[in-house]
Every structure is written in structure tokens, then in C-alpha cells.
Amino acid sequence: SAYNNNYHILQAEGMVAINTEMVHQVRRIPTTAKPTLPANVRQWFGDARGRWEGDTLVVETANFNGEFFGRMAAADENLRITERFTLTAPDLLLYQFTVTDPTAWTAPWTGEIPLTRTDGLLYEYACHEGNRGMENILRATRQEMERAATQAN
């Protein structure tokens, strides 16, 4: 995406958590033999299960509730996504995915995105009416700068 596209990925025993900066959604992905949810239990972000294939984390997600928007609007409750996360260099994580939904597309489709490690922080995503918050931050900073300049003279 164009902005707020940072992720914080944490690994603990039996679990991987991916915190998304945009809308701060945290995915919790069990990496143990935990059973999947029953087929009648549907969730917005599906039911994910992960496993390791060598150095690659493979995540399979199903049981979506079938309500999608944007680029995935064609998908329905038959959607299945297989993701692969592979560290290919100290600062590069290759994210690959395959999307399957036989009632929406004639064949599975795939993509990949290289994710570069950064030392930056995740920021809270929030809508600001008229961006007043930024306007006020800038106004206060300019006032502080003026006061400092006046005191220095």
C-alpha cells in the first residue's frame, strides 16, 4: 500500500504474531498441531495455521466469512490463502502468497512482495478529520521555535 505498510513480526514457541501498522490488526498464527476451527466458524481474517518447511514459515488460512472489499471483493467463503515467509538476507523477508477460490477465479493466482527490515516504529493508524492533529503539532513546534529564538536574542 502507499502508506502505513509496516509490519512487526514476533515469533514465540508455538506462535507467530504479525502486527500490521495499517488498522493495527494482529494476526496470531499457531505453529503447533492445534486443530483448525470447525467449518461453520467463519472469521473476517480466516483461521490461520502455520508450519515450518526448513527456513520458510508456511501459513494456510481458511474459514473466511466471505465478506471482502477492495481487491478481494470477488472472493467468498471458499477462499483459501497459502503464504510463505522466507528470510533471504539479513534485512530481506520474501513474502509469497497463493490465493485459491474456485467460485471466484478459474485458477489459483500468486504474488510475492520483498519486505525490507527497518528499525522504525509502528505508528497508530487513525483517521483525522481535516488533519487538525498535524496542523496543531506544527503550530506548537513553530511557537516553541519562535520563543527559543526570542530568548536567544
PDB file of C-alpha atoms in Angstrom:
ATOM      1  CA  SER A   1       0.000   0.000   0.000  1.00  0.00           C
ATOM      2  CA  ALA A   2       1.020   3.599  -0.259  1.00  0.00           C
ATOM      3  CA  TYR A   3       1.435   4.270   3.478  1.00  0.00           C
ATOM      4  CA  ASN A   4       1.290   2.573   6.887  1.00  0.00           C
ATOM      5  CA  ASN A   5       2.579  -0.628   5.304  1.00  0.00           C
ATOM      6  CA  ASN A   6       4.937  -1.710   8.073  1.00  0.00           C
ATOM      7  CA  TYR A   7       4.710  -4.999   9.961  1.00  0.00           C
ATOM      8  CA  HIS A   8       6.119  -6.205  13.251  1.00  0.00           C
ATOM      9  CA  ILE A   9       6.618  -9.968  13.253  1.00  0.00           C
ATOM     10  CA  LEU A  10       7.173 -11.799  16.525  1.00  0.00           C
ATOM     11  CA  GLN A  11       7.920 -15.476  16.978  1.00  0.00           C
ATOM     12  CA  ALA A  12       7.380 -17.320  20.238  1.00  0.00           C
ATOM     13  CA  GLU A  13       7.149 -21.003  20.973  1.00  0.00           C
ATOM     14  CA  GLY A  14       4.103 -22.349  19.154  1.00  0.00           C
ATOM     15  CA  MET A  15       3.001 -18.989  17.789  1.00  0.00           C
ATOM     16  CA  VAL A  16       3.848 -16.253  15.283  1.00  0.00           C
ATOM     17  CA  ALA A  17       2.199 -12.853  15.604  1.00  0.00           C
ATOM     18  CA  ILE A  18       2.118 -10.288  12.815  1.00  0.00           C
ATOM     19  CA  ASN A  19       1.142  -6.760  13.856  1.00  0.00           C
ATOM     20  CA  THR A  20       0.028  -4.654  10.905  1.00  0.00           C
ATOM     21  CA  GLU A  21       0.520  -0.882  11.116  1.00  0.00           C
ATOM     22  CA  MET A  22      -2.488  -0.124   8.905  1.00  0.00           C
ATOM     23  CA  VAL A  23      -5.553  -0.528  11.110  1.00  0.00           C
ATOM     24  CA  HIS A  24      -3.265  -2.254  13.679  1.00  0.00           C
ATOM     25  CA  GLN A  25      -4.643  -5.753  13.156  1.00  0.00           C
ATOM     26  CA  VAL A  26      -2.644  -8.503  14.888  1.00  0.00           C
ATOM     27  CA  ARG A  27      -2.676 -11.954  13.285  1.00  0.00           C
ATOM     28  CA  ARG A  28      -1.986 -14.784  15.701  1.00  0.00           C
ATOM     29  CA  ILE A  29      -0.786 -17.862  13.837  1.00  0.00           C
ATOM     30  CA  PRO A  30      -0.385 -21.101  15.797  1.00  0.00           C
ATOM     31  CA  THR A  31       2.615 -23.162  14.644  1.00  0.00           C
ATOM     32  CA  THR A  32       1.716 -26.259  16.653  1.00  0.00           C
ATOM     33  CA  ALA A  33      -0.682 -29.087  15.853  1.00  0.00           C
ATOM     34  CA  LYS A  34      -3.590 -27.057  17.205  1.00  0.00           C
ATOM     35  CA  PRO A  35      -6.783 -28.182  15.414  1.00  0.00           C
ATOM     36  CA  THR A  36      -8.425 -25.795  12.964  1.00  0.00           C
ATOM     37  CA  LEU A  37     -11.783 -24.252  13.719  1.00  0.00           C
ATOM     38  CA  PRO A  38     -14.909 -26.142  12.627  1.00  0.00           C
ATOM     39  CA  ALA A  39     -16.003 -25.295   9.063  1.00  0.00           C
ATOM     40  CA  ASN A  40     -19.073 -23.425  10.355  1.00  0.00           C
ATOM     41  CA  VAL A  41     -16.940 -20.979  12.391  1.00  0.00           C
ATOM     42  CA  ARG A  42     -16.098 -18.148   9.995  1.00  0.00           C
ATOM     43  CA  GLN A  43     -13.950 -15.101  10.731  1.00  0.00           C
ATOM     44  CA  TRP A  44     -13.083 -11.853   8.929  1.00  0.00           C
ATOM     45  CA  PHE A  45      -9.404 -12.815   8.690  1.00  0.00           C
ATOM     46  CA  GLY A  46      -9.959 -16.558   8.489  1.00  0.00           C
ATOM     47  CA  ASP A  47      -8.411 -19.294  10.616  1.00  0.00           C
ATOM     48  CA  ALA A  48      -4.645 -19.459  10.077  1.00  0.00           C
ATOM     49  CA  ARG A  49      -2.285 -22.340  10.847  1.00  0.00           C
ATOM     50  CA  GLY A  50       1.465 -22.194  10.337  1.00  0.00           C
ATOM     51  CA  ARG A  51       4.231 -24.730   9.969  1.00  0.00           C
ATOM     52  CA  TRP A  52       7.919 -24.615   9.198  1.00  0.00           C
ATOM     53  CA  GLU A  53       9.353 -26.056   5.988  1.00  0.00           C
ATOM     54  CA  GLY A  54      13.064 -25.596   6.604  1.00  0.00           C
ATOM     55  CA  ASP A  55      13.619 -21.838   6.985  1.00  0.00           C
ATOM     56  CA  THR A  56      10.239 -20.936   5.493  1.00  0.00           C
ATOM     57  CA  LEU A  57       7.127 -20.253   7.530  1.00  0.00           C
ATOM     58  CA  VAL A  58       4.132 -21.610   5.592  1.00  0.00           C
ATOM     59  CA  VAL A  59       0.732 -20.272   6.674  1.00  0.00           C
ATOM     60  CA  GLU A  60      -2.530 -21.732   5.401  1.00  0.00           C
ATOM     61  CA  THR A  61      -5.704 -19.776   6.075  1.00  0.00           C
ATOM     62  CA  ALA A  62      -9.327 -20.838   5.517  1.00  0.00           C
ATOM     63  CA  ASN A  63     -12.724 -20.294   7.188  1.00  0.00           C
ATOM     64  CA  PHE A  64     -13.105 -16.706   5.992  1.00  0.00           C
ATOM     65  CA  ASN A  65     -16.565 -15.243   6.496  1.00  0.00           C
ATOM     66  CA  GLY A  66     -16.834 -14.377   2.790  1.00  0.00           C
ATOM     67  CA  GLU A  67     -17.258 -10.627   3.278  1.00  0.00           C
ATOM     68  CA  PHE A  68     -14.476  -8.885   1.416  1.00  0.00           C
ATOM     69  CA  PHE A  69     -13.842  -5.482  -0.078  1.00  0.00           C
ATOM     70  CA  GLY A  70     -11.321  -3.832  -2.365  1.00  0.00           C
ATOM     71  CA  ARG A  71      -9.171  -6.115  -4.469  1.00  0.00           C
ATOM     72  CA  MET A  72     -10.570  -9.265  -2.822  1.00  0.00           C
ATOM     73  CA  ALA A  73     -14.270  -8.407  -3.351  1.00  0.00           C
ATOM     74  CA  ALA A  74     -14.724 -11.357  -5.749  1.00  0.00           C
ATOM     75  CA  ALA A  75     -13.771 -13.887  -3.063  1.00  0.00           C
ATOM     76  CA  ASP A  76     -16.281 -15.728  -0.921  1.00  0.00           C
ATOM     77  CA  GLU A  77     -16.311 -18.244   1.937  1.00  0.00           C
ATOM     78  CA  ASN A  78     -14.372 -20.742  -0.244  1.00  0.00           C
ATOM     79  CA  LEU A  79     -11.250 -18.579  -0.154  1.00  0.00           C
ATOM     80  CA  ARG A  80      -8.000 -20.256   0.894  1.00  0.00           C
ATOM     81  CA  ILE A  81      -4.680 -18.444   1.115  1.00  0.00           C
ATOM     82  CA  THR A  82      -1.263 -20.059   1.401  1.00  0.00           C
ATOM     83  CA  GLU A  83       1.548 -17.722   2.441  1.00  0.00           C
ATOM     84  CA  ARG A  84       5.302 -18.274   2.594  1.00  0.00           C
ATOM     85  CA  PHE A  85       7.691 -16.109   4.620  1.00  0.00           C
ATOM     86  CA  THR A  86      11.390 -16.713   3.876  1.00  0.00           C
ATOM     87  CA  LEU A  87      14.297 -14.681   5.221  1.00  0.00           C
ATOM     88  CA  THR A  88      16.514 -14.417   2.124  1.00  0.00           C
ATOM     89  CA  ALA A  89      19.036 -11.929   3.554  1.00  0.00           C
ATOM     90  CA  PRO A  90      19.584 -10.363   6.995  1.00  0.00           C
ATOM     91  CA  ASP A  91      17.354  -7.423   6.031  1.00  0.00           C
ATOM     92  CA  LEU A  92      15.009  -9.018   3.450  1.00  0.00           C
ATOM     93  CA  LEU A  93      11.952 -11.196   4.024  1.00  0.00           C
ATOM     94  CA  LEU A  94      10.349 -12.635   0.882  1.00  0.00           C
ATOM     95  CA  TYR A  95       6.573 -12.821   1.248  1.00  0.00           C
ATOM     96  CA  GLN A  96       4.856 -15.103  -1.283  1.00  0.00           C
ATOM     97  CA  PHE A  97       1.169 -15.954  -1.448  1.00  0.00           C
ATOM     98  CA  THR A  98      -1.232 -18.124  -3.411  1.00  0.00           C
ATOM     99  CA  VAL A  99      -4.944 -17.310  -3.475  1.00  0.00           C
ATOM    100  CA  THR A 100      -7.450 -20.056  -4.253  1.00  0.00           C
ATOM    101  CA  ASP A 101     -11.217 -19.656  -4.524  1.00  0.00           C
ATOM    102  CA  PRO A 102     -12.796 -21.856  -7.207  1.00  0.00           C
ATOM    103  CA  THR A 103     -16.106 -19.971  -7.086  1.00  0.00           C
ATOM    104  CA  ALA A 104     -14.399 -16.625  -7.714  1.00  0.00           C
ATOM    105  CA  TRP A 105     -11.464 -17.405 -10.053  1.00  0.00           C
ATOM    106  CA  THR A 106     -10.826 -20.041 -12.700  1.00  0.00           C
ATOM    107  CA  ALA A 107      -7.378 -20.838 -11.279  1.00  0.00           C
ATOM    108  CA  PRO A 108      -5.259 -20.027  -8.214  1.00  0.00           C
ATOM    109  CA  TRP A 109      -3.134 -16.899  -8.517  1.00  0.00           C
ATOM    110  CA  THR A 110       0.101 -15.943  -6.819  1.00  0.00           C
ATOM    111  CA  GLY A 111       2.224 -12.968  -5.961  1.00  0.00           C
ATOM    112  CA  GLU A 112       5.266 -12.001  -3.964  1.00  0.00           C
ATOM    113  CA  ILE A 113       6.495  -8.922  -2.161  1.00  0.00           C
ATOM    114  CA  PRO A 114      10.001  -8.384  -0.779  1.00  0.00           C
ATOM    115  CA  LEU A 115       9.754  -6.878   2.718  1.00  0.00           C
ATOM    116  CA  THR A 116      12.780  -4.855   3.840  1.00  0.00           C
ATOM    117  CA  ARG A 117      13.705  -4.752   7.526  1.00  0.00           C
ATOM    118  CA  THR A 118      13.613  -1.315   9.108  1.00  0.00           C
ATOM    119  CA  ASP A 119      14.474  -0.069  12.574  1.00  0.00           C
ATOM    120  CA  GLY A 120      11.470   2.233  12.637  1.00  0.00           C
ATOM    121  CA  LEU A 121       8.455   2.068  14.886  1.00  0.00           C
ATOM    122  CA  LEU A 122       4.875   1.184  14.043  1.00  0.00           C
ATOM    123  CA  TYR A 123       2.529   4.118  14.403  1.00  0.00           C
ATOM    124  CA  GLU A 124      -1.093   4.072  15.384  1.00  0.00           C
ATOM    125  CA  TYR A 125      -3.358   4.304  12.374  1.00  0.00           C
ATOM    126  CA  ALA A 126      -6.157   6.774  12.866  1.00  0.00           C
ATOM    127  CA  CYS A 127      -8.300   8.979  10.688  1.00  0.00           C
ATOM    128  CA  HIS A 128      -8.013  12.667  11.431  1.00  0.00           C
ATOM    129  CA  GLU A 129     -10.780  14.993  10.360  1.00  0.00           C
ATOM    130  CA  GLY A 130      -9.044  17.709   8.368  1.00  0.00           C
ATOM    131  CA  ASN A 131      -5.695  16.559   9.806  1.00  0.00           C
ATOM    132  CA  ARG A 132      -6.123  19.008  12.721  1.00  0.00           C
ATOM    133  CA  GLY A 133      -3.689  16.973  14.812  1.00  0.00           C
ATOM    134  CA  MET A 134      -0.829  17.598  12.390  1.00  0.00           C
ATOM    135  CA  GLU A 135      -1.781  21.259  12.000  1.00  0.00           C
ATOM    136  CA  ASN A 136      -1.681  21.758  15.777  1.00  0.00           C
ATOM    137  CA  ILE A 137       1.603  19.860  16.164  1.00  0.00           C
ATOM    138  CA  LEU A 138       3.233  22.087  13.537  1.00  0.00           C
ATOM    139  CA  ARG A 139       1.765  25.280  15.064  1.00  0.00           C
ATOM    140  CA  ALA A 140       3.040  24.360  18.557  1.00  0.00           C
ATOM    141  CA  THR A 141       6.508  23.496  17.205  1.00  0.00           C
ATOM    142  CA  ARG A 142       6.746  26.818  15.353  1.00  0.00           C
ATOM    143  CA  GLN A 143       5.708  28.699  18.508  1.00  0.00           C
ATOM    144  CA  GLU A 144       8.397  26.889  20.510  1.00  0.00           C
ATOM    145  CA  MET A 145      10.971  27.761  17.838  1.00  0.00           C
ATOM    146  CA  GLU A 146       9.934  31.450  17.953  1.00  0.00           C
ATOM    147  CA  ARG A 147      10.201  31.524  21.753  1.00  0.00           C
ATOM    148  CA  ALA A 148      13.641  29.908  21.644  1.00  0.00           C
ATOM    149  CA  ALA A 149      14.816  32.399  19.015  1.00  0.00           C
ATOM    150  CA  THR A 150      13.457  35.348  21.049  1.00  0.00           C
ATOM    151  CA  GLN A 151      15.126  34.111  24.243  1.00  0.00           C
ATOM    152  CA  ALA A 152      18.447  33.610  22.434  1.00  0.00           C
ATOM    153  CA  ASN A 153      18.490  37.294  21.339  1.00  0.00           C
TER     154      ASN A 153
END
